[in-house]
Amino acid sequence: MQAVADNYENIPDELKKLPRWVVATLVLDEDDAQTIKAKKCPINARTGKKASTTNPDTWSTFAEATAAIETERVTSYGLRGECGVAGYLGFVLGDGYAGIDLDHVISPNPETGEGVIAPWAYKVVCDLNSYAEYSPSGTGIHVICRGVMVPENGRTRATVATNEDGTPQGSEMYDHGRYFRMTGDVL
């Protein structure tokens, strides 16, 4: 499966109106100069410095974040002041917005090459009936929904199904303190 292309205009207006946006930095892969990767560290779109998923003063509006990406705002992050440019959009979870991350649930159909969603993951997406998009890798799904979680034993990871080969398939759920990199590639 190929990584998806970002299509931010598809993100729901309800989310765009919230000042809960950060960016992630584009950097060249040290192992392969032809590959560009995103650093997972959230970046303040206004300052180009590290953002905190628990400090709203370091978040921005959707317009500010997308402008930082369009202009390739120079960023610095980490203890050593590594640099890159703003390249990806992120939405900070919290204040009634939760996220469910379903990893490795899309695989290519051997006959057509098109992505096929694991049946259990499709059921989760349908049951949530919320905004769902393909994750940046193109092999997972991110769902943003209204609500808060009460995880059993304080855990945010759960085994929710078993793959055809018998291995457990998990999901991650968050309702604060994290951000999801957004693609706008609606499921």
Coordinates of C-alpha atoms in Angstrom, one line a residue:
M1 CA 0.0 0.0 0.0
Q2 CA 1.2 3.5 -0.8
A3 CA 1.1 6.4 1.6
V4 CA -1.9 8.7 1.0
A5 CA -1.8 12.2 -0.3
D6 CA -2.9 15.0 2.0
N7 CA -6.3 16.6 1.1
Y8 CA -7.0 19.0 3.9
E9 CA -10.1 20.6 2.4
N10 CA -12.0 17.4 3.2
I11 CA -11.5 17.8 7.0
P12 CA -14.9 18.6 8.6
D13 CA -15.6 22.3 9.3
E14 CA -16.4 21.4 12.9
L15 CA -12.8 20.4 13.4
K16 CA -11.4 23.3 11.3
K17 CA -13.1 25.8 13.5
L18 CA -11.3 24.6 16.6
P19 CA -7.9 26.1 17.6
R20 CA -6.4 22.7 18.2
W21 CA -3.9 22.5 15.3
V22 CA -0.2 21.8 15.2
V23 CA 2.2 20.8 12.4
A24 CA 4.8 18.1 12.0
T25 CA 8.2 18.6 10.4
L26 CA 9.4 17.2 7.1
V27 CA 12.9 15.9 7.2
L28 CA 15.0 13.7 4.9
D29 CA 15.3 10.1 6.0
E30 CA 18.9 9.6 7.1
D31 CA 19.0 6.2 5.6
D32 CA 17.5 7.1 2.2
A33 CA 18.0 10.6 0.9
Q34 CA 15.1 10.1 -1.6
T35 CA 12.6 9.6 1.2
I36 CA 11.0 12.4 3.2
K37 CA 9.6 11.5 6.7
A38 CA 7.6 13.3 9.3
K39 CA 9.0 13.9 12.7
K40 CA 6.2 13.0 15.2
C41 CA 7.1 15.9 17.5
P42 CA 4.2 18.4 17.4
I43 CA 5.3 21.9 16.2
N44 CA 3.7 25.3 17.0
A45 CA 2.6 26.6 13.5
R46 CA 3.0 30.2 14.6
T47 CA 6.5 30.0 16.1
G48 CA 8.1 26.9 14.5
K49 CA 9.1 25.6 17.9
K50 CA 8.0 22.5 19.7
A51 CA 4.3 22.4 20.7
S52 CA 2.8 20.6 23.7
T53 CA -0.3 18.4 23.3
T54 CA -1.3 19.6 26.8
N55 CA -0.7 23.4 26.4
P56 CA -3.3 25.2 24.2
D57 CA -1.0 28.3 24.0
T58 CA 1.2 26.2 21.6
W59 CA -1.6 25.3 19.3
S60 CA -2.9 27.3 16.3
T61 CA -5.9 27.7 14.1
F62 CA -6.4 25.5 11.0
A63 CA -5.6 28.5 8.8
E64 CA -2.4 29.2 10.6
A65 CA -1.3 25.6 10.5
T66 CA -2.1 25.2 6.8
A67 CA -0.4 28.5 6.0
A68 CA 2.8 27.2 7.8
I69 CA 2.7 24.1 5.6
E70 CA 2.1 26.1 2.4
T71 CA 5.0 28.5 3.1
E72 CA 7.2 25.6 4.4
R73 CA 7.8 27.5 7.7
V74 CA 11.2 26.6 9.2
T75 CA 10.9 24.6 12.4
S76 CA 13.2 23.6 15.2
Y77 CA 12.5 20.9 17.6
G78 CA 14.2 18.6 20.1
L79 CA 17.0 19.2 22.5
R80 CA 19.6 19.7 19.8
G81 CA 17.5 22.2 17.8
E82 CA 17.1 20.0 14.8
C83 CA 15.5 21.8 11.9
G84 CA 13.1 21.1 9.1
V85 CA 10.0 22.7 7.5
A86 CA 6.4 22.4 8.4
G87 CA 5.0 19.7 6.2
Y88 CA 2.1 17.9 7.9
L89 CA -1.0 18.9 9.7
G90 CA -2.0 17.6 13.2
F91 CA -5.2 17.8 15.3
V92 CA -4.8 17.8 19.1
L93 CA -7.2 15.5 20.9
G94 CA -9.1 16.6 24.0
D95 CA -12.0 18.7 25.3
G96 CA -14.5 16.2 24.1
Y97 CA -12.7 15.0 21.0
A98 CA -11.2 11.5 21.1
G99 CA -9.2 9.6 18.5
I100 CA -9.1 5.9 17.6
D101 CA -6.1 4.6 15.7
L102 CA -6.6 1.4 13.8
D103 CA -3.1 0.3 12.5
H104 CA -2.4 -2.2 9.7
V105 CA -6.1 -2.8 9.0
I106 CA -6.0 -2.2 5.2
S107 CA -4.3 -4.7 2.9
P108 CA -4.2 -4.8 -0.9
N109 CA -6.7 -7.0 -2.7
P110 CA -4.5 -9.6 -4.6
E111 CA -6.7 -9.3 -7.7
T112 CA -7.2 -5.6 -7.9
G113 CA -4.5 -4.1 -5.7
E114 CA -7.1 -1.9 -4.1
G115 CA -7.1 -1.6 -0.3
V116 CA -9.4 -3.9 1.6
I117 CA -10.4 -3.0 5.2
A118 CA -10.4 -5.8 7.8
P119 CA -14.0 -6.6 8.6
W120 CA -13.6 -6.0 12.3
A121 CA -12.1 -2.5 11.6
Y122 CA -14.9 -1.7 9.2
K123 CA -17.4 -2.5 11.9
V124 CA -15.6 -0.3 14.4
V125 CA -15.7 2.6 11.9
C126 CA -19.4 2.1 11.1
D127 CA -20.3 1.8 14.8
L128 CA -18.5 5.0 15.6
N129 CA -20.3 6.8 12.8
S130 CA -17.8 9.7 12.9
Y131 CA -15.1 11.4 10.8
A132 CA -12.7 8.6 9.5
E133 CA -9.7 9.0 7.3
Y134 CA -6.9 6.9 6.0
S135 CA -3.8 7.2 8.1
P136 CA -0.6 8.7 6.5
S137 CA 0.7 5.2 5.7
G138 CA -2.4 4.2 3.9
T139 CA -2.6 1.0 5.8
G140 CA -4.5 2.3 8.8
I141 CA -7.5 4.4 9.8
H142 CA -7.9 7.3 12.1
V143 CA -11.3 8.1 13.6
I144 CA -12.0 11.4 15.3
C145 CA -15.2 11.4 17.4
R146 CA -17.0 13.3 20.1
G147 CA -16.5 11.7 23.5
V148 CA -14.2 10.7 26.3
M149 CA -12.9 7.3 27.2
V150 CA -12.7 5.4 30.4
P151 CA -10.1 2.8 29.6
E152 CA -10.0 -0.3 31.6
N153 CA -7.1 -0.3 34.0
G154 CA -6.0 3.1 32.5
R155 CA -4.8 1.5 29.3
T156 CA -5.2 3.1 25.9
R157 CA -4.4 0.0 23.8
A158 CA -6.8 -2.8 23.4
T159 CA -6.9 -6.1 21.5
V160 CA -10.1 -5.8 19.6
A161 CA -10.0 -8.7 17.1
T162 CA -7.9 -11.6 15.8
N163 CA -6.4 -11.6 12.4
E164 CA -6.9 -14.5 10.0
D165 CA -3.5 -15.9 11.0
G166 CA -4.5 -15.9 14.7
T167 CA -2.5 -12.9 15.8
P168 CA -4.2 -10.3 17.9
Q169 CA -5.1 -7.0 16.3
G170 CA -5.1 -3.9 18.5
S171 CA -6.2 -0.4 18.4
E172 CA -5.1 2.7 20.3
M173 CA -7.6 5.2 21.7
Y174 CA -6.9 8.7 23.1
D175 CA -9.0 11.5 24.5
H176 CA -6.2 13.9 25.5
G177 CA -2.5 14.5 25.5
R178 CA -2.0 13.3 21.9
Y179 CA -2.4 14.5 18.4
F180 CA -3.3 12.7 15.2
R181 CA -1.5 13.6 11.9
M182 CA -4.4 14.4 9.6
T183 CA -4.6 13.5 5.9
G184 CA -8.1 14.6 4.8
D185 CA -8.2 11.3 2.8
V186 CA -11.8 10.5 3.9
L187 CA -12.7 6.8 4.3

